[in-house]
Amino acid sequence: MMGPGWYLRRLSRMGPAEVVGRARHAVVQRQWRSALPTPPNWPAHPRVTATLPAGVLGKVSGEAVARLVATADELMAGRAEFFGVERTDFVAPDWFLDPKTGRSAPSDMYAFDVPYRSEDTVGDIKQIWEPSRHQHLTVLAAAYAVTGSSAYATRVAEHLRSWWAANPPLRGPHWVSGIELGIRLLSWVWTRRLLDGWEDAAELFEQNPDFQLQLWHHQNWLATLRSHGSSANNHVIAEDAGLLAAACAFGWFPESAGWRAEAMRSLDVQLGRNTFPSGLNAELASEYHGLVLELGLAAAAEADAAGTPVPDSTWDVLLRMSDALASIVDNRMRPPRQGDADDGFGLIVDGTATDRWASLLASGEALFGRLDWWPTIPGDDVRTPLLAALVSRTPRVTGVRPGRRPAHLRDAGMTILRSGRVWVRCDGGPHGFLSIAAHAHADALSLEVRHDGVDVLADPGTFCYHGEPQWRQYFRSTLGHNTLELAGRDQSVSGGPFLWTRHAVTKVLEVHTPDLGPNRWSAAHDGYAPAVHRRTVELDRDVLKIVDEVLGEGSPGAARLAFHFGPSVTVMLDGTTARLRWTAEGTNESGTAADPLVGRVSGSLTSAVRTAVMELPPELAWTVHRGETEPPLGWYSAGFGRKEPATTLVGSGSPGHLTTLLRFS
């Protein structure tokens, strides 16, 4: 639970308009406690417009269908995994159970009284919320659509009826957060679309008073309590996307036209605010870039299919986001691991073996066309042909697209250095988005280094949000990233798990990324003012040089320089020399990187041992850490809810002119 101090710190990051808006929300929540809002009369003959164009399912490849059906069959057997926790009860799930702690959230409490941040009371709320986004139902419905097997559709109906019965309007934890309602609405739209043709679809949806009640209350909630101010990040995108999609597909109520128009207007504005001109998501968190892009594409396609005009400015943001994603991925189609990541998806109609980032780029290519410098997209997916079929016209491009692959996205402060198999991300951007920078990490001037897509110097990830404050603090900390810590404190000041009260300011000083010759980047930040940390990085073929300097008057305190390695890298430290070794999966017989999707199918790929040598600054005393817990140090989180030991080297001593060389064999 949050104490009075947290609420005061949170209040200090709000402007007057936000304070007034939150007061209004509080009044509404009190009114709803005593009397639920009353929905209008149901229409006599509601009509569903969310259907697929004829023939589009035939455009889905056999490989994509096979991946989808494999996942759907696991769900049919009752097996599912959420954030690293396996569930075997998914034939008839308990919608309030946290399988990680064994706790159950209160199901009959007024929604806004549920202490959802308290793991001791509720359990891990992410484990409880995720299944109720109903994205497993869109997978089952998609399996019905491509196979015609009614067993998938029957299971969908069982789960929806169970959920609606267990979650009456404004009761329990699933009515607390707008992002959950928005994504759930989008799932319902696509579930109905994909079940079209099933004999009981109309009885489950448009002829079902339980669904109509849920549908109206979801939309009324989102229209009344939309996120705003310092909270208008990815949450408001999900809220607008869900409201827009539902009002387009199920436009049955007197309010539907107004909801549709306002959601489209808000989505257009908020997509612009949440996106840099370069196209990167303003939260500077790759996973949220993916989430927002998925939500935006799905909502815009839904509106276009329903005849609701989509502004050119909306398509322009989605185009820029697609180009930006294409510009930052490595040669295995992986984007940077930056900021928070909670594995959130906007729309899932594919099997778990489908590559998320390749799928997003495939959708961008289908809607906007690829540029010559875009990476070749491996494999295919289910979602892309379905989304593309909903859009009635090719979106009009109003801006100028990059003629060559951008290496430096100036407004976001992200620079990608490339040389052969080596990929390096340099962080010189803003601390985070809006006044609270909710999903930011204290990672100014940090680096990620990959070789053939393998994490060599790794961003450790996120692991958790609620319930485990020492782990939340570690994965957001300066020491938890490949950068320099001074005086034992973070560069930016945390006020809580989703709140930063002081933001380090970073400035990029130099970027030089020629097609031939050394790539060079330099930046500095003021997080330890009056001291300034300046870092210069140079990539020349297979040699990476890192120079860290602390400038300014007075003693900045003791320094700790951390280098975090990916979990597959073995590190042998000898004095100030670290010898690195790892196995690169997915190489062909010549030892070069191969298409990972093709390799899984053909079985023709082999493994190759890779090595590198790291020469560390001799001015510091170096120690090795792996899987330590008191305090945490030496960990890697491959996804939300998961962590594993990994090697971290920490150099301690007085800051000065520190040079590190990383040489790849």
XYZ file of C-alpha atoms in Angstrom:
665
model
C 0.000 0.000 0.000
C 1.123 3.560 -0.668
C 1.684 5.761 2.382
C 0.942 9.490 2.843
C 4.438 10.414 1.665
C 3.878 8.759 -1.695
C 0.601 10.611 -2.222
C 2.295 13.936 -1.452
C 5.114 13.183 -3.891
C 2.591 12.124 -6.520
C 0.564 15.290 -5.980
C 3.688 17.403 -6.434
C 4.035 16.091 -10.011
C 0.503 17.162 -11.020
C -0.592 20.440 -12.510
C -3.742 22.310 -11.385
C -5.865 20.932 -14.230
C -4.940 17.368 -13.352
C -5.746 17.909 -9.678
C -9.199 19.206 -10.639
C -9.717 16.306 -13.026
C -8.792 13.722 -10.405
C -11.168 15.359 -7.942
C -13.953 15.001 -10.492
C -13.095 11.326 -10.965
C -13.276 10.829 -7.200
C -16.755 12.371 -7.138
C -17.926 10.040 -9.905
C -16.510 7.012 -8.107
C -18.384 7.964 -4.934
C -21.601 8.369 -6.917
C -21.184 4.980 -8.552
C -20.640 3.364 -5.166
C -24.156 4.279 -4.066
C -25.897 3.901 -7.427
C -24.655 2.268 -10.596
C -25.122 4.355 -13.727
C -28.194 3.234 -15.618
C -27.733 1.923 -19.151
C -30.269 2.833 -21.847
C -32.807 0.434 -23.270
C -31.304 -2.273 -25.424
C -31.870 -1.952 -29.147
C -34.418 -4.340 -30.594
C -32.214 -5.679 -33.372
C -28.522 -4.949 -32.720
C -26.343 -5.588 -35.742
C -22.672 -6.543 -35.696
C -20.520 -4.891 -38.339
C -17.211 -6.400 -37.169
C -16.768 -9.043 -39.827
C -13.895 -10.139 -42.025
C -13.913 -9.524 -45.777
C -14.568 -12.643 -47.827
C -11.503 -14.679 -48.705
C -9.076 -13.033 -46.314
C -8.529 -16.171 -44.218
C -7.206 -17.871 -47.318
C -4.291 -15.424 -47.322
C -2.947 -16.771 -44.024
C -0.023 -19.127 -44.580
C 0.008 -22.727 -43.468
C 2.971 -22.060 -41.172
C 1.133 -19.235 -39.393
C -1.969 -21.416 -39.031
C 0.114 -24.239 -37.577
C 1.644 -21.954 -34.954
C -1.780 -20.576 -34.069
C -3.429 -23.984 -33.731
C -0.559 -25.320 -31.612
C -1.117 -22.516 -29.090
C -4.892 -22.883 -29.206
C -4.616 -26.606 -28.515
C -2.513 -25.917 -25.434
C -5.259 -23.588 -24.214
C -7.887 -26.222 -24.936
C -5.911 -28.619 -22.745
C -6.071 -26.043 -19.946
C -2.440 -24.952 -20.180
C -1.333 -21.327 -20.315
C 1.609 -19.252 -19.134
C 1.507 -15.694 -17.829
C 4.724 -13.894 -16.915
C 6.670 -17.093 -16.429
C 4.023 -18.805 -14.286
C 2.399 -21.875 -15.808
C -1.275 -22.542 -15.260
C -2.987 -25.880 -15.811
C -6.481 -24.756 -14.776
C -7.435 -22.973 -17.960
C -10.263 -25.262 -18.903
C -12.305 -23.399 -16.268
C -10.083 -20.647 -14.821
C -10.519 -18.831 -11.534
C -10.559 -15.196 -12.685
C -9.379 -13.899 -9.292
C -6.535 -16.292 -8.533
C -2.874 -15.295 -8.486
C -1.143 -18.643 -9.081
C 2.225 -17.203 -8.049
C 1.247 -16.456 -4.449
C -1.868 -18.619 -4.209
C -3.894 -15.595 -3.101
C -7.248 -14.580 -4.536
C -8.398 -11.005 -5.010
C -11.735 -9.994 -3.466
C -14.396 -10.556 -6.108
C -17.385 -8.773 -4.575
C -15.737 -5.597 -3.306
C -16.568 -2.230 -4.893
C -13.910 -1.893 -7.575
C -12.327 1.321 -6.341
C -11.958 -0.103 -2.836
C -9.818 -3.043 -4.002
C -6.253 -2.539 -2.657
C -4.768 -3.825 -5.914
C -1.241 -2.562 -5.167
C -1.049 -4.719 -2.020
C 0.330 -8.143 -2.905
C -0.239 -9.286 0.683
C -3.967 -8.683 0.299
C -4.689 -9.273 -3.376
C -1.740 -11.203 -4.762
C 0.202 -10.142 -7.843
C -2.360 -8.006 -9.663
C -0.622 -8.495 -13.023
C -1.141 -12.255 -12.729
C -4.833 -11.625 -12.009
C -5.409 -8.998 -14.676
C -3.630 -10.610 -17.610
C -6.000 -13.547 -18.294
C -8.930 -11.134 -18.071
C -7.619 -9.163 -21.024
C -9.173 -12.120 -22.882
C -6.395 -12.296 -25.435
C -6.376 -16.062 -25.079
C -9.966 -15.919 -26.341
C -8.930 -14.086 -29.515
C -6.430 -16.893 -30.085
C -9.127 -19.555 -29.642
C -11.528 -17.589 -31.850
C -8.836 -17.259 -34.524
C -8.275 -21.014 -34.348
C -11.996 -21.484 -34.978
C -11.844 -19.084 -37.924
C -8.999 -20.915 -39.677
C -10.127 -24.480 -38.881
C -13.916 -24.313 -38.555
C -13.738 -26.488 -35.424
C -16.613 -25.501 -33.139
C -14.762 -26.816 -30.058
C -12.660 -23.647 -30.001
C -15.765 -21.453 -30.241
C -17.543 -23.388 -27.497
C -14.614 -22.878 -25.130
C -14.641 -19.138 -25.904
C -18.341 -18.979 -25.014
C -17.801 -20.865 -21.757
C -15.062 -18.466 -20.664
C -16.982 -15.325 -21.607
C -20.152 -16.419 -19.823
C -18.090 -17.393 -16.772
C -16.293 -14.039 -16.730
C -19.436 -11.955 -17.185
C -21.172 -13.832 -14.353
C -18.212 -13.454 -11.975
C -17.555 -9.775 -12.749
C -20.729 -7.691 -12.581
C -20.214 -3.993 -13.340
C -17.901 -2.180 -10.917
C -17.325 -5.181 -8.658
C -13.878 -6.639 -8.088
C -10.365 -5.953 -9.386
C -11.129 -6.149 -13.106
C -12.971 -2.803 -13.035
C -10.163 -0.785 -11.438
C -7.860 0.107 -14.330
C -8.870 1.632 -17.646
C -6.130 -0.059 -19.647
C -7.607 -3.429 -18.698
C -11.091 -2.415 -19.828
C -9.787 -0.978 -23.094
C -7.789 -4.048 -24.089
C -10.663 -6.320 -23.024
C -13.060 -4.425 -25.308
C -10.669 -4.787 -28.227
C -10.485 -8.518 -27.516
C -14.285 -8.796 -27.522
C -14.513 -7.009 -30.875
C -12.056 -9.399 -32.466
C -13.543 -12.442 -30.753
C -16.933 -11.639 -32.281
C -15.333 -10.969 -35.675
C -13.462 -14.268 -35.679
C -16.496 -16.266 -34.498
C -18.629 -14.953 -37.346
C -20.184 -17.978 -38.995
C -20.433 -19.973 -35.773
C -24.077 -20.857 -35.213
C -24.160 -19.601 -31.611
C -22.233 -16.340 -32.116
C -25.286 -14.070 -32.131
C -26.706 -15.741 -29.026
C -23.406 -15.145 -27.220
C -23.058 -11.507 -28.228
C -25.787 -9.342 -29.762
C -28.703 -11.372 -28.391
C -27.202 -11.674 -24.921
C -28.316 -9.139 -22.270
C -25.301 -10.040 -20.122
C -22.925 -9.011 -22.899
C -24.873 -5.843 -23.644
C -24.734 -4.840 -19.958
C -20.998 -5.459 -19.790
C -20.405 -3.676 -23.092
C -22.242 -0.496 -22.071
C -20.613 -0.301 -18.635
C -17.134 -0.838 -20.084
C -17.643 1.980 -22.573
C -19.298 4.308 -20.079
C -16.397 3.745 -17.634
C -13.823 4.626 -20.296
C -15.734 7.651 -21.547
C -16.113 8.994 -17.992
C -12.803 8.151 -16.295
C -10.257 8.498 -19.093
C -6.623 8.828 -17.962
C -5.227 12.335 -18.224
C -2.425 14.618 -17.108
C 0.703 12.862 -15.868
C -0.956 9.462 -16.382
C -1.801 9.965 -20.071
C 0.758 7.461 -21.298
C 0.116 4.056 -22.905
C -2.928 3.643 -20.654
C -4.909 6.356 -22.425
C -4.024 4.844 -25.806
C -5.511 1.502 -24.700
C -8.588 3.241 -23.305
C -9.209 5.180 -26.520
C -8.468 2.191 -28.747
C -10.892 -0.068 -26.876
C -13.656 2.532 -26.734
C -13.247 3.387 -30.417
C -13.216 -0.233 -31.583
C -16.269 -1.175 -29.499
C -18.251 1.900 -30.539
C -17.492 1.093 -34.193
C -18.234 -2.635 -34.043
C -21.114 -2.523 -31.549
C -22.701 0.879 -32.185
C -25.928 -0.023 -30.439
C -26.423 2.722 -27.879
C -27.558 6.355 -28.021
C -24.059 7.330 -26.855
C -22.220 5.241 -29.472
C -21.776 7.994 -32.078
C -20.448 10.394 -29.447
C -18.148 7.781 -27.941
C -16.839 6.946 -31.401
C -16.112 10.555 -32.338
C -14.496 11.461 -29.018
C -12.386 8.306 -28.891
C -11.112 8.925 -32.440
C -10.287 12.541 -31.604
C -8.543 11.600 -28.360
C -6.638 8.713 -29.943
C -5.317 11.031 -32.637
C -4.178 13.607 -30.056
C -2.705 11.102 -27.609
C -0.832 9.117 -30.258
C 0.820 12.374 -31.270
C 1.697 13.262 -27.683
C 3.023 9.773 -26.933
C 5.296 9.705 -29.983
C 8.438 11.634 -30.849
C 8.614 13.168 -34.347
C 11.229 10.495 -35.105
C 8.551 7.848 -34.487
C 9.821 6.366 -31.211
C 7.398 6.038 -28.328
C 7.960 8.860 -25.843
C 8.129 6.510 -22.860
C 11.460 5.282 -24.268
C 10.491 1.691 -23.527
C 10.536 -0.651 -26.502
C 7.816 -2.941 -25.175
C 5.478 0.036 -24.855
C 6.384 1.123 -28.376
C 5.108 -2.272 -29.492
C 1.974 -2.074 -27.349
C 1.015 1.416 -28.541
C 1.690 0.546 -32.183
C -0.458 -2.598 -31.944
C -3.296 -0.706 -30.274
C -3.105 2.162 -32.748
C -3.093 -0.093 -35.812
C -6.011 -2.172 -34.520
C -8.105 0.871 -33.601
C -7.421 2.719 -36.858
C -8.240 -0.374 -38.922
C -11.479 -0.858 -36.965
C -12.553 2.725 -37.523
C -11.729 2.570 -41.227
C -13.675 -0.665 -41.631
C -16.708 0.944 -39.971
C -16.557 4.038 -42.167
C -15.356 6.326 -39.376
C -12.830 8.779 -40.859
C -9.321 8.232 -39.547
C -7.291 11.457 -39.615
C -4.177 11.477 -41.782
C -2.303 12.530 -38.644
C -3.194 9.208 -36.988
C -1.885 7.191 -39.922
C 1.190 9.415 -40.017
C 2.086 8.581 -36.398
C 1.602 4.851 -37.022
C 3.783 5.079 -40.133
C 6.543 6.904 -38.239
C 6.357 4.332 -35.452
C 6.754 1.530 -38.007
C 9.755 3.211 -39.658
C 11.330 3.880 -36.260
C 10.937 0.252 -35.239
C 12.535 -0.870 -38.494
C 15.472 1.464 -37.842
C 16.375 0.212 -34.351
C 16.019 -3.578 -34.485
C 19.139 -5.731 -34.590
C 19.865 -8.389 -37.216
C 17.595 -10.854 -35.359
C 14.649 -8.430 -35.423
C 14.959 -7.562 -31.696
C 14.493 -3.934 -30.580
C 16.435 -2.441 -27.668
C 15.669 -3.543 -24.115
C 15.060 -0.108 -22.646
C 12.902 1.103 -19.777
C 10.006 -0.935 -18.406
C 8.674 -4.004 -20.181
C 5.607 -5.914 -19.006
C 5.066 -8.031 -22.136
C 1.790 -6.252 -22.897
C 0.110 -6.876 -26.262
C -2.677 -4.919 -27.927
C -4.148 -7.675 -30.079
C -3.164 -11.349 -30.243
C -4.446 -13.654 -32.984
C -1.202 -15.580 -33.502
C 0.527 -18.501 -31.852
C 3.208 -17.888 -29.260
C 5.950 -18.984 -31.686
C 5.221 -16.020 -33.969
C 7.801 -13.255 -33.629
C 6.080 -10.159 -32.295
C 8.428 -7.613 -33.865
C 8.520 -9.282 -37.264
C 4.699 -9.351 -37.154
C 4.510 -5.635 -36.390
C 6.896 -4.787 -39.200
C 4.937 -7.041 -41.551
C 1.789 -5.067 -40.682
C 3.634 -1.799 -41.291
C 4.863 -3.080 -44.648
C 1.360 -4.191 -45.676
C -0.221 -0.845 -44.771
C 2.501 1.654 -45.658
C 4.982 -0.157 -47.895
C 8.588 -1.022 -47.045
C 11.585 1.195 -47.623
C 14.760 -0.121 -49.224
C 16.666 0.008 -45.935
C 14.071 -1.931 -43.939
C 15.261 -5.321 -42.700
C 13.983 -8.407 -44.474
C 11.073 -9.715 -42.438
C 11.332 -13.437 -41.652
C 8.251 -15.610 -41.714
C 4.662 -14.394 -41.677
C 1.718 -14.111 -39.308
C -2.062 -14.269 -38.981
C -2.702 -10.703 -37.862
C -1.204 -8.819 -40.800
C -3.528 -10.026 -43.590
C -6.565 -9.626 -41.325
C -5.706 -6.059 -40.311
C -4.769 -5.049 -43.829
C -8.057 -6.404 -45.180
C -10.043 -4.104 -42.886
C -8.446 -0.937 -44.249
C -10.434 0.282 -47.232
C -7.775 2.604 -48.667
C -4.028 2.916 -48.561
C -3.277 5.401 -45.762
C -2.097 8.721 -47.168
C 1.476 9.542 -46.187
C 1.810 13.236 -45.369
C 5.426 13.314 -44.173
C 8.775 12.481 -45.754
C 10.064 9.019 -44.901
C 13.794 8.493 -44.240
C 15.823 7.764 -47.365
C 18.368 5.728 -45.393
C 18.274 3.853 -42.118
C 18.458 6.428 -39.289
C 21.259 5.752 -36.811
C 20.509 8.668 -34.478
C 16.950 9.464 -33.434
C 17.772 12.852 -32.010
C 14.532 13.725 -30.186
C 14.515 10.354 -28.398
C 18.265 10.468 -27.759
C 18.694 6.934 -29.108
C 21.705 6.109 -31.247
C 22.346 2.724 -32.853
C 25.936 1.988 -33.867
C 26.429 -0.939 -36.256
C 29.462 -2.736 -37.618
C 29.032 -6.150 -39.192
C 27.584 -8.412 -36.515
C 27.950 -5.841 -33.731
C 24.942 -3.729 -32.687
C 25.251 -1.046 -29.967
C 22.488 1.101 -28.438
C 23.621 4.337 -26.804
C 21.206 6.085 -24.426
C 21.352 9.881 -24.570
C 17.652 10.667 -24.333
C 15.230 12.218 -21.845
C 14.787 10.416 -18.539
C 11.159 9.543 -19.276
C 7.717 10.694 -20.362
C 5.573 13.275 -18.570
C 6.266 14.546 -15.079
C 6.274 11.157 -13.347
C 8.279 9.266 -16.035
C 6.451 6.171 -14.793
C 8.210 3.568 -16.915
C 11.698 5.101 -16.961
C 14.887 3.631 -15.529
C 17.863 5.558 -14.130
C 19.946 4.509 -17.122
C 21.395 7.692 -18.650
C 24.389 6.986 -20.934
C 23.856 3.233 -20.631
C 24.785 0.859 -23.433
C 23.476 -2.355 -24.900
C 25.847 -4.422 -27.005
C 24.802 -7.439 -29.085
C 26.702 -9.751 -31.386
C 24.536 -11.538 -33.959
C 21.547 -10.719 -31.750
C 23.077 -12.204 -28.584
C 23.087 -9.943 -25.512
C 26.737 -9.373 -24.637
C 26.403 -6.191 -22.580
C 22.762 -6.439 -21.611
C 20.032 -4.207 -20.293
C 18.848 -6.316 -17.323
C 15.122 -5.739 -17.991
C 12.198 -5.145 -15.610
C 11.062 -8.318 -13.766
C 8.323 -6.807 -11.569
C 6.137 -3.802 -10.787
C 4.332 -4.435 -7.477
C 4.959 -6.418 -4.328
C 8.753 -6.771 -4.404
C 10.182 -3.273 -3.862
C 13.833 -4.337 -3.564
C 13.670 -5.992 -6.988
C 11.741 -3.117 -8.541
C 14.392 -0.733 -7.239
C 17.289 -2.844 -8.516
C 16.036 -3.299 -12.065
C 15.371 0.464 -12.352
C 18.629 1.542 -10.688
C 21.740 3.107 -12.168
C 23.864 0.249 -10.807
C 21.509 -2.130 -12.612
C 22.569 -0.730 -16.005
C 25.734 -0.443 -18.062
C 26.680 3.028 -16.885
C 28.488 4.884 -14.087
C 27.103 5.372 -10.574
C 28.473 8.095 -8.282
C 28.242 8.364 -4.489
C 26.120 5.217 -4.242
C 22.945 6.814 -5.599
C 20.866 6.833 -8.750
C 21.191 9.571 -11.354
C 17.461 10.363 -11.026
C 15.467 10.393 -7.796
C 12.692 7.841 -7.340
C 9.521 8.715 -5.439
C 7.873 5.301 -5.790
C 7.605 2.307 -8.139
C 6.100 4.426 -10.950
C 7.273 7.888 -9.930
C 10.475 9.899 -10.393
C 10.691 13.227 -8.566
C 13.956 14.422 -10.131
C 14.989 13.621 -13.695
C 18.577 13.606 -14.927
C 18.988 15.749 -18.051
C 21.092 14.237 -20.824
C 22.607 15.977 -23.845
C 24.091 14.257 -26.883
C 27.346 16.008 -27.788
C 28.470 14.155 -30.911
C 27.197 11.526 -33.341
C 29.260 10.314 -36.286
C 27.881 7.275 -38.119
C 29.464 6.992 -41.583
C 28.801 3.985 -43.799
C 32.526 3.258 -43.727
C 34.932 3.910 -40.871
C 34.499 4.241 -37.101
C 31.131 5.144 -35.573
C 31.343 7.597 -32.683
C 28.893 8.882 -30.067
C 29.346 11.175 -27.064
C 26.858 12.452 -24.467
C 26.709 13.817 -20.902
C 24.160 14.086 -18.080
C 23.717 16.250 -14.969
C 22.254 13.643 -12.618
C 25.172 14.130 -10.200
C 25.411 17.934 -10.437
C 27.650 19.796 -9.977
C 29.581 16.792 -11.341
C 28.899 15.823 -14.954
C 29.265 12.317 -16.341
C 30.426 12.281 -19.962
C 30.703 9.103 -22.002
C 32.238 8.619 -25.451
C 31.733 5.422 -27.434
C 33.559 4.436 -30.603
C 32.835 1.329 -32.671
C 35.515 0.478 -35.225
C 34.844 -2.847 -36.933
C 35.015 -5.435 -34.105
C 36.407 -3.129 -31.407
C 34.238 -1.074 -29.045
C 35.902 1.677 -27.015
C 34.107 3.280 -24.048
C 35.523 6.342 -22.283
C 33.895 7.610 -19.064
C 34.838 10.976 -17.594
C 33.565 12.834 -14.523
C 33.924 16.582 -14.901
C 33.214 19.536 -12.614
C 34.379 21.007 -9.338
C 34.349 19.277 -5.961
C 34.489 15.621 -5.087
C 31.722 13.605 -6.762
C 32.176 10.688 -4.362
C 33.182 7.115 -5.061
C 32.326 5.619 -8.431
C 30.987 2.229 -9.467
C 31.113 1.294 -13.146
C 28.903 -1.682 -13.973
C 28.917 -4.014 -16.946
C 26.049 -6.511 -17.120
C 26.367 -9.514 -19.397
C 23.653 -11.547 -21.042
C 22.783 -14.884 -19.418
C 24.444 -16.886 -22.188
C 27.829 -15.167 -21.719
C 30.467 -16.848 -19.549
C 32.889 -14.356 -17.982
C 36.380 -15.142 -16.665
C 37.973 -12.177 -14.880
C 41.751 -12.028 -14.568
C 42.788 -8.753 -12.938
C 41.439 -6.114 -15.317
C 40.931 -8.459 -18.273
C 37.617 -10.246 -18.772
C 37.418 -13.106 -21.256
C 33.955 -13.687 -22.653
C 32.557 -16.811 -24.260
C 29.102 -17.733 -25.523
C 27.347 -19.990 -27.987
C 25.556 -18.382 -30.909
C 22.488 -20.394 -31.850
C 21.034 -20.204 -35.321
C 24.102 -20.095 -37.550
C 24.462 -21.932 -40.816
C 27.378 -24.127 -41.797
C 29.529 -21.107 -42.728
C 29.069 -19.656 -39.235
C 27.042 -16.636 -40.351
C 23.686 -15.646 -38.892
C 20.713 -17.383 -40.476
C 16.993 -16.765 -40.552
C 15.778 -17.967 -37.121
C 12.274 -18.860 -38.337
C 13.585 -20.816 -41.321
C 16.080 -22.540 -39.074
C 13.398 -23.796 -36.727
C 11.514 -25.325 -39.621
C 14.401 -26.874 -41.544
C 16.543 -27.959 -38.596
C 19.631 -27.056 -40.646
C 21.184 -24.599 -38.225
C 24.174 -25.228 -36.014
C 25.745 -23.527 -33.011
C 29.020 -21.641 -32.987
C 31.223 -20.597 -30.080
C 31.974 -16.866 -29.952
C 34.573 -15.096 -27.833
C 35.562 -11.560 -26.887
C 38.059 -9.872 -24.593
C 37.217 -6.899 -22.402
C 40.023 -4.695 -21.118
C 38.708 -2.857 -18.063
C 39.901 0.446 -16.566
C 42.881 -0.353 -14.281
C 42.045 2.659 -12.088
C 39.138 0.686 -10.573
C 39.046 -2.484 -8.449
C 36.942 -5.101 -10.251
C 34.666 -7.720 -8.706
C 32.402 -10.406 -10.154
C 28.757 -10.736 -9.101
C 26.153 -13.304 -10.078
C 22.707 -14.018 -8.666
C 23.219 -12.078 -5.419
C 20.153 -11.162 -3.363
C 21.290 -9.038 -0.404
C 21.259 -6.629 -2.124
C 20.269 -7.823 -5.616
C 23.081 -7.756 -8.171
C 23.846 -9.906 -11.196
C 20.434 -10.641 -12.700
C 18.757 -10.681 -16.115
C 15.001 -10.583 -16.743
C 14.068 -12.071 -20.109
C 10.422 -11.112 -19.570
C 8.027 -9.779 -16.976
C 7.878 -12.006 -13.892
C 11.036 -13.898 -14.862
C 14.631 -13.484 -13.726
C 17.794 -15.558 -13.910
C 21.355 -15.121 -12.659
C 23.778 -13.414 -15.017
C 27.300 -12.118 -14.552
C 27.924 -8.497 -13.637
C 31.338 -6.846 -13.321
C 31.584 -3.844 -11.011
C 34.599 -1.561 -10.876
C 34.895 0.580 -7.728
C 37.152 3.540 -7.012
C 37.680 7.193 -7.785
C 36.188 8.514 -11.012
C 38.421 10.066 -13.604
C 39.286 9.180 -17.170
C 38.209 5.537 -17.511
C 38.734 3.581 -20.737
C 37.172 0.210 -21.543
C 37.926 -1.819 -24.677
C 35.736 -4.678 -25.888
C 37.295 -6.732 -28.716
C 35.242 -9.348 -30.536
C 37.110 -12.299 -32.019
